[in-house]
XYZ file of C-alpha atoms in Angstrom:
424
model
C 84.814 78.592 138.075
C 83.162 81.999 138.080
C 84.879 85.017 136.515
C 85.493 86.447 139.986
C 87.213 83.264 141.193
C 89.373 83.109 138.062
C 90.409 86.742 138.633
C 91.467 85.933 142.214
C 93.574 82.970 141.109
C 95.162 84.912 138.258
C 96.090 87.910 140.436
C 97.624 85.657 143.056
C 99.725 83.973 140.391
C 100.965 87.353 139.079
C 102.150 88.219 142.589
C 103.790 84.836 142.949
C 105.632 85.259 139.651
C 107.093 88.635 140.799
C 108.731 87.157 143.902
C 111.648 85.430 142.057
C 112.513 88.689 140.240
C 112.638 90.567 143.551
C 115.064 87.983 144.948
C 117.263 88.215 141.833
C 117.367 92.014 142.080
C 118.283 91.931 145.762
C 121.015 89.362 145.113
C 122.567 91.449 142.355
C 122.471 94.546 144.559
C 124.229 92.678 147.373
C 126.922 91.403 144.985
C 127.555 94.882 143.550
C 127.753 96.413 147.036
C 130.178 93.732 148.214
C 132.367 94.205 145.121
C 132.466 97.985 145.576
C 133.313 97.633 149.260
C 136.092 95.133 148.536
C 137.772 97.553 146.090
C 137.411 100.602 148.305
C 140.201 102.204 150.352
C 138.503 101.652 153.715
C 140.341 100.039 156.649
C 140.077 96.236 157.020
C 137.948 96.572 160.164
C 135.562 98.938 158.365
C 135.298 96.576 155.387
C 134.524 93.679 157.726
C 131.672 95.616 159.339
C 130.438 96.606 155.883
C 130.377 92.988 154.662
C 128.509 91.956 157.819
C 125.953 94.737 157.257
C 125.425 93.618 153.633
C 124.898 89.984 154.708
C 122.518 90.892 157.530
C 120.610 93.313 155.301
C 120.273 90.693 152.569
C 119.023 88.071 155.021
C 116.451 90.468 156.504
C 115.258 91.503 153.058
C 114.994 87.860 151.951
C 112.960 86.941 155.023
C 110.569 89.863 154.527
C 110.206 89.110 150.814
C 109.571 85.394 151.499
C 106.881 86.062 154.100
C 105.277 88.649 151.842
C 105.376 86.181 148.978
C 103.426 83.644 151.034
C 100.345 85.700 150.338
C 100.838 84.912 146.658
C 100.900 81.142 147.015
C 98.635 79.303 144.640
C 95.109 78.708 145.939
C 95.812 75.100 146.866
C 98.515 75.946 149.413
C 102.106 74.834 149.660
C 101.660 71.959 147.221
C 101.175 74.296 144.253
C 102.823 74.374 140.895
C 99.770 73.722 138.717
C 98.755 76.025 135.914
C 95.194 77.288 135.620
C 94.671 74.796 132.800
C 95.868 71.903 134.994
C 93.537 72.983 137.803
C 90.580 73.130 135.440
C 91.517 69.736 133.998
C 91.646 68.112 137.419
C 88.400 69.728 138.481
C 86.861 68.382 135.293
C 88.103 64.890 136.190
C 85.962 65.070 139.349
C 82.955 66.067 137.223
C 83.651 63.141 134.897
C 83.829 60.711 137.798
C 80.517 62.048 139.093
C 78.839 61.768 135.687
C 80.049 58.296 134.760
C 80.420 56.535 138.108
C 78.478 58.473 140.769
C 75.239 56.608 140.060
C 76.736 53.136 139.781
C 79.241 52.797 142.624
C 78.788 51.775 146.216
C 79.514 54.601 148.630
C 82.837 53.077 149.718
C 84.069 52.755 146.110
C 82.784 56.225 145.284
C 84.634 57.728 148.220
C 87.946 56.113 147.277
C 87.608 57.446 143.737
C 86.575 60.882 144.969
C 89.381 61.169 147.543
C 91.925 60.174 144.902
C 90.732 62.932 142.560
C 90.660 65.518 145.349
C 94.160 64.504 146.494
C 95.423 65.281 142.984
C 94.434 68.913 143.575
C 94.745 69.398 147.322
C 97.139 66.860 148.854
C 96.070 65.579 152.280
C 97.029 62.825 154.716
C 93.501 61.814 155.704
C 89.935 62.705 154.803
C 86.479 61.850 156.132
C 82.910 62.251 154.934
C 80.360 63.323 157.543
C 76.669 62.693 156.797
C 74.291 65.082 158.556
C 71.290 63.651 160.426
C 69.111 66.536 161.539
C 66.579 64.266 163.249
C 69.222 63.251 165.801
C 71.214 66.533 165.578
C 74.354 64.515 164.856
C 76.941 64.021 162.150
C 78.483 60.611 161.512
C 81.682 59.712 159.653
C 80.398 57.257 157.059
C 83.589 57.086 154.969
C 87.277 57.700 155.653
C 90.495 57.403 153.667
C 94.161 57.789 154.490
C 95.829 57.879 157.893
C 93.717 56.563 160.809
C 90.874 55.846 158.359
C 89.600 52.777 160.224
C 89.540 54.595 163.554
C 87.993 57.762 162.169
C 85.146 55.940 160.417
C 82.038 55.599 162.553
C 82.780 58.562 164.819
C 79.813 60.742 165.708
C 79.550 64.335 166.894
C 76.826 66.876 167.431
C 76.056 69.229 164.557
C 77.775 72.233 166.111
C 81.075 70.587 167.129
C 84.422 70.771 165.421
C 85.486 72.305 162.144
C 82.924 70.173 160.294
C 80.248 71.590 162.584
C 81.261 75.139 161.680
C 81.155 74.279 157.978
C 77.729 72.661 158.395
C 76.332 75.630 160.287
C 77.763 78.353 158.021
C 77.541 76.562 154.700
C 81.049 77.884 153.972
C 84.502 76.315 153.668
C 86.322 76.375 157.000
C 90.114 76.189 157.449
C 91.895 75.573 160.722
C 95.620 75.453 161.469
C 96.305 73.944 164.845
C 93.037 71.981 164.890
C 91.547 74.176 167.614
C 88.091 73.246 166.301
C 88.680 69.828 164.737
C 89.914 68.151 167.906
C 86.534 68.757 169.559
C 84.885 66.336 167.142
C 87.493 63.578 167.455
C 89.492 61.984 170.235
C 92.922 63.593 170.615
C 94.803 60.450 169.610
C 93.041 60.431 166.232
C 94.073 63.947 165.182
C 97.253 64.670 167.167
C 99.432 63.866 164.151
C 97.664 66.471 161.982
C 98.447 70.193 161.950
C 95.949 71.578 159.432
C 92.410 70.830 158.381
C 89.777 72.050 155.912
C 86.038 71.313 155.957
C 83.950 71.544 152.771
C 80.149 71.697 153.181
C 78.136 69.769 150.581
C 74.651 71.212 150.072
C 71.451 70.371 148.234
C 68.727 73.009 147.892
C 70.799 75.333 150.125
C 70.848 72.787 152.969
C 74.081 71.076 153.985
C 73.631 67.298 153.925
C 77.290 66.293 154.276
C 80.748 67.679 155.063
C 84.041 66.555 153.522
C 86.910 67.195 155.934
C 90.588 67.015 154.938
C 93.522 66.657 157.336
C 97.216 67.351 156.723
C 100.397 66.920 158.734
C 101.699 70.131 157.199
C 101.328 73.321 159.211
C 100.970 75.400 156.047
C 98.416 73.340 154.118
C 95.014 74.823 153.292
C 96.016 78.494 153.518
C 93.471 81.287 153.133
C 93.979 81.466 149.369
C 92.940 77.816 148.979
C 89.303 78.612 149.823
C 88.489 79.390 146.192
C 89.731 75.999 145.003
C 88.149 74.142 147.928
C 84.795 75.723 147.091
C 85.173 74.593 143.484
C 85.995 71.065 144.655
C 82.959 71.025 146.953
C 80.672 72.048 144.083
C 81.914 69.147 141.959
C 81.993 66.562 144.735
C 78.394 67.245 145.818
C 76.604 65.580 142.862
C 78.971 62.607 143.099
C 78.001 61.984 146.729
C 74.290 62.529 146.036
C 74.268 60.047 143.150
C 76.114 57.447 145.177
C 73.695 57.814 148.109
C 70.758 57.453 145.715
C 72.344 54.353 144.164
C 72.843 52.751 147.583
C 69.244 53.466 148.545
C 67.969 51.884 145.350
C 70.088 48.794 145.936
C 68.956 48.631 149.545
C 65.298 48.892 148.540
C 65.710 46.101 146.008
C 67.285 43.788 148.600
C 65.276 44.712 151.705
C 61.910 43.506 152.961
C 59.926 46.709 153.581
C 57.898 45.230 156.461
C 60.670 43.894 158.703
C 63.679 45.792 157.244
C 65.422 42.423 156.957
C 67.175 41.361 153.741
C 64.758 39.694 151.335
C 64.961 36.364 149.501
C 66.873 37.939 146.619
C 69.555 39.125 149.043
C 69.554 35.662 150.649
C 70.477 33.993 147.348
C 73.226 36.544 146.648
C 74.877 35.834 149.997
C 74.363 32.067 150.041
C 75.945 31.718 146.585
C 79.094 33.438 147.899
C 79.124 31.250 150.992
C 78.760 28.088 148.933
C 81.599 29.201 146.651
C 83.829 29.566 149.740
C 82.721 26.150 151.010
C 83.486 24.527 147.651
C 87.068 25.778 147.834
C 87.485 24.283 151.304
C 84.934 21.523 151.871
C 86.253 20.267 155.180
C 87.303 23.557 156.733
C 84.503 25.890 155.601
C 81.070 24.358 156.307
C 77.866 26.296 155.789
C 74.277 25.478 156.729
C 70.974 27.137 155.963
C 67.807 27.251 158.012
C 64.193 27.735 156.990
C 61.554 28.537 159.613
C 58.015 29.804 159.702
C 55.332 30.642 162.263
C 52.853 27.935 163.162
C 49.208 28.925 162.720
C 50.182 32.252 161.122
C 47.352 32.073 158.580
C 44.809 31.630 161.380
C 46.058 34.801 163.083
C 45.846 36.698 159.786
C 42.344 35.458 159.026
C 41.009 36.067 162.535
C 42.599 39.405 163.421
C 43.621 40.892 160.078
C 46.859 41.577 158.260
C 47.898 44.464 160.526
C 48.105 42.030 163.458
C 49.894 39.525 161.246
C 52.463 42.186 160.323
C 53.069 42.951 164.003
C 53.543 39.239 164.683
C 56.118 38.972 161.899
C 58.172 41.820 163.383
C 57.808 40.354 166.870
C 59.156 36.967 165.738
C 61.898 38.530 163.600
C 63.337 40.450 166.552
C 63.277 37.464 168.907
C 64.946 35.195 166.352
C 67.575 37.813 165.541
C 68.515 38.064 169.216
C 69.373 34.336 169.266
C 71.526 34.231 166.145
C 75.272 34.583 165.989
C 76.763 37.837 164.749
C 78.040 36.118 161.601
C 74.631 34.654 160.658
C 72.685 36.212 157.777
C 68.988 36.579 158.597
C 66.397 37.224 155.866
C 62.661 37.159 155.316
C 61.270 35.195 152.383
C 57.590 35.244 151.398
C 54.621 35.220 153.760
C 55.774 34.047 157.246
C 58.969 32.241 156.220
C 62.385 33.345 157.507
C 65.763 32.124 156.215
C 69.155 32.010 157.889
C 72.614 31.439 156.402
C 74.848 29.990 159.107
C 78.446 30.465 157.994
C 81.009 27.934 159.325
C 78.133 25.917 160.858
C 78.143 22.130 160.630
C 74.896 20.191 160.939
C 75.551 19.866 164.670
C 76.092 23.598 165.108
C 72.949 24.281 163.084
C 70.948 22.059 165.438
C 72.320 23.962 168.437
C 71.185 27.258 166.906
C 67.746 25.825 166.154
C 67.470 24.583 169.729
C 68.407 27.997 171.090
C 65.741 29.727 168.971
C 63.138 27.094 169.836
C 63.795 27.497 173.566
C 63.328 31.254 173.265
C 59.727 30.673 172.147
C 58.760 28.189 174.871
C 55.791 29.767 176.629
C 56.082 32.844 174.394
C 52.805 34.673 173.832
C 51.947 37.529 171.525
C 49.167 40.020 172.286
C 46.812 40.202 169.328
C 44.531 42.756 171.002
C 43.643 44.123 174.428
C 41.890 40.939 175.547
C 43.611 38.035 173.789
C 47.054 36.658 173.027
C 48.354 33.693 171.056
C 51.150 31.292 171.881
C 53.935 31.571 169.307
C 55.688 28.495 167.957
C 57.985 27.973 164.990
C 58.679 25.150 162.562
C 62.293 24.520 161.532
C 64.196 22.749 158.781
C 67.937 22.905 158.076
C 70.386 21.644 155.450
C 74.178 21.568 155.319
C 76.524 21.872 152.353
C 77.620 19.396 150.955
C 75.942 16.575 152.907
C 72.459 17.716 151.827
C 73.283 19.343 148.498
C 75.798 21.478 146.649
C 73.659 24.306 145.280
C 71.612 27.001 146.979
C 68.397 25.745 145.361
C 68.902 22.138 146.504
C 69.874 23.129 150.034
C 66.884 25.440 150.419
C 64.509 22.808 149.000
C 65.875 20.259 151.485
C 65.531 22.642 154.419
C 61.953 23.470 153.445
C 61.036 19.804 153.046
C 62.384 19.004 156.506
C 60.405 21.907 157.909
C 57.197 20.534 156.351
C 57.981 17.087 157.776
C 58.074 18.499 161.309
C 54.659 20.063 160.734
C 53.178 16.712 159.713
C 54.362 15.114 162.950
C 53.100 17.943 165.168
C 49.433 18.029 166.210
C 47.634 21.110 164.957
C 46.597 23.434 167.731
C 46.167 27.126 168.364
C 46.180 28.205 171.971
C 44.318 31.444 172.723
C 44.633 33.134 176.062
C 42.275 35.772 177.542
C 44.292 38.877 178.338
C 43.617 38.674 182.084
C 45.473 35.309 182.253
C 48.485 36.429 180.255
C 49.993 38.468 183.031
């Protein structure tokens, strides 16, 4: 914290500490007045009115003192009670988490750790992390924790909407009681149960790249004096989010084919090992099959029209195959023109049905190699099923590839070229 922020927190705590003494003084004064009135020589009716006046006066004074004392609440709102040392210790715990785990955790694990540390300082009922995408002028909730987390995650809004939009635009912490801004970014049913919200902008090089938004059921959470602490939290959370994003990108690059954006062969083996482990635990009820396929005559296309055309053909085939797979299937690119598929819960019969569906999609399919010519696209297939064809990923893949090569040996070699004017 800066010296200025520490001074603000300290002065607010001094004011807060004076409030109990004011209440004690007022209570003693009321007791003394009541005692003096009781021992006076006034008429009973006069004493009764006097006691009523003392009670009413005490209640009014207490109410005024309590509302005045609200301005001296600790900077984290109604959930206070921490000393300056405890606040610093908990802020340091966020820094520690960022230093030791920020560069080695997936974003979902990072967010759970981060939200837990933030909740220790500023209790909330739900929180979300918006990532800013300036190319589309939108913000998307990429992580959520707490109440309605599953429904909140994945929501999108334009950059200027809601409390998060204000925080993104101003680069400053925004607090809203009543959710007059927040409910514009979310459907009413997602935020109706909340009564307060705070949005913390996370910035790199003076540009906001994300916004952490907290929600509370309490009407008095995130008061104006909490801004100082929320700013301190935002400063410490920022490097944690940045390191996690960088870690995810590195992992993604290591497991992604840069040409097609499909998972690569390394990712294929990671997934298939998990699928085989599941199948081993339940051989009869959890089948799994794998499929190897490649493009017939791909080398001829590469040699005749160059690698740029070959790259376009790979993406063309990848998209058409992907459209024919089930949602649960894992589709990857291996080396050269080979593609691999992990078909979870698929028996040999189901695998054949999927192969047939893909094969039918390419009947009569032609790919334009240039303005005047196109080539007919055909694929070769080979599949294998655990445990009928093997019990390890290596054996299953070798079997699938061998079957694919067998189909090539029984198919006459031909490349059909079509002048462009006959394609349409």
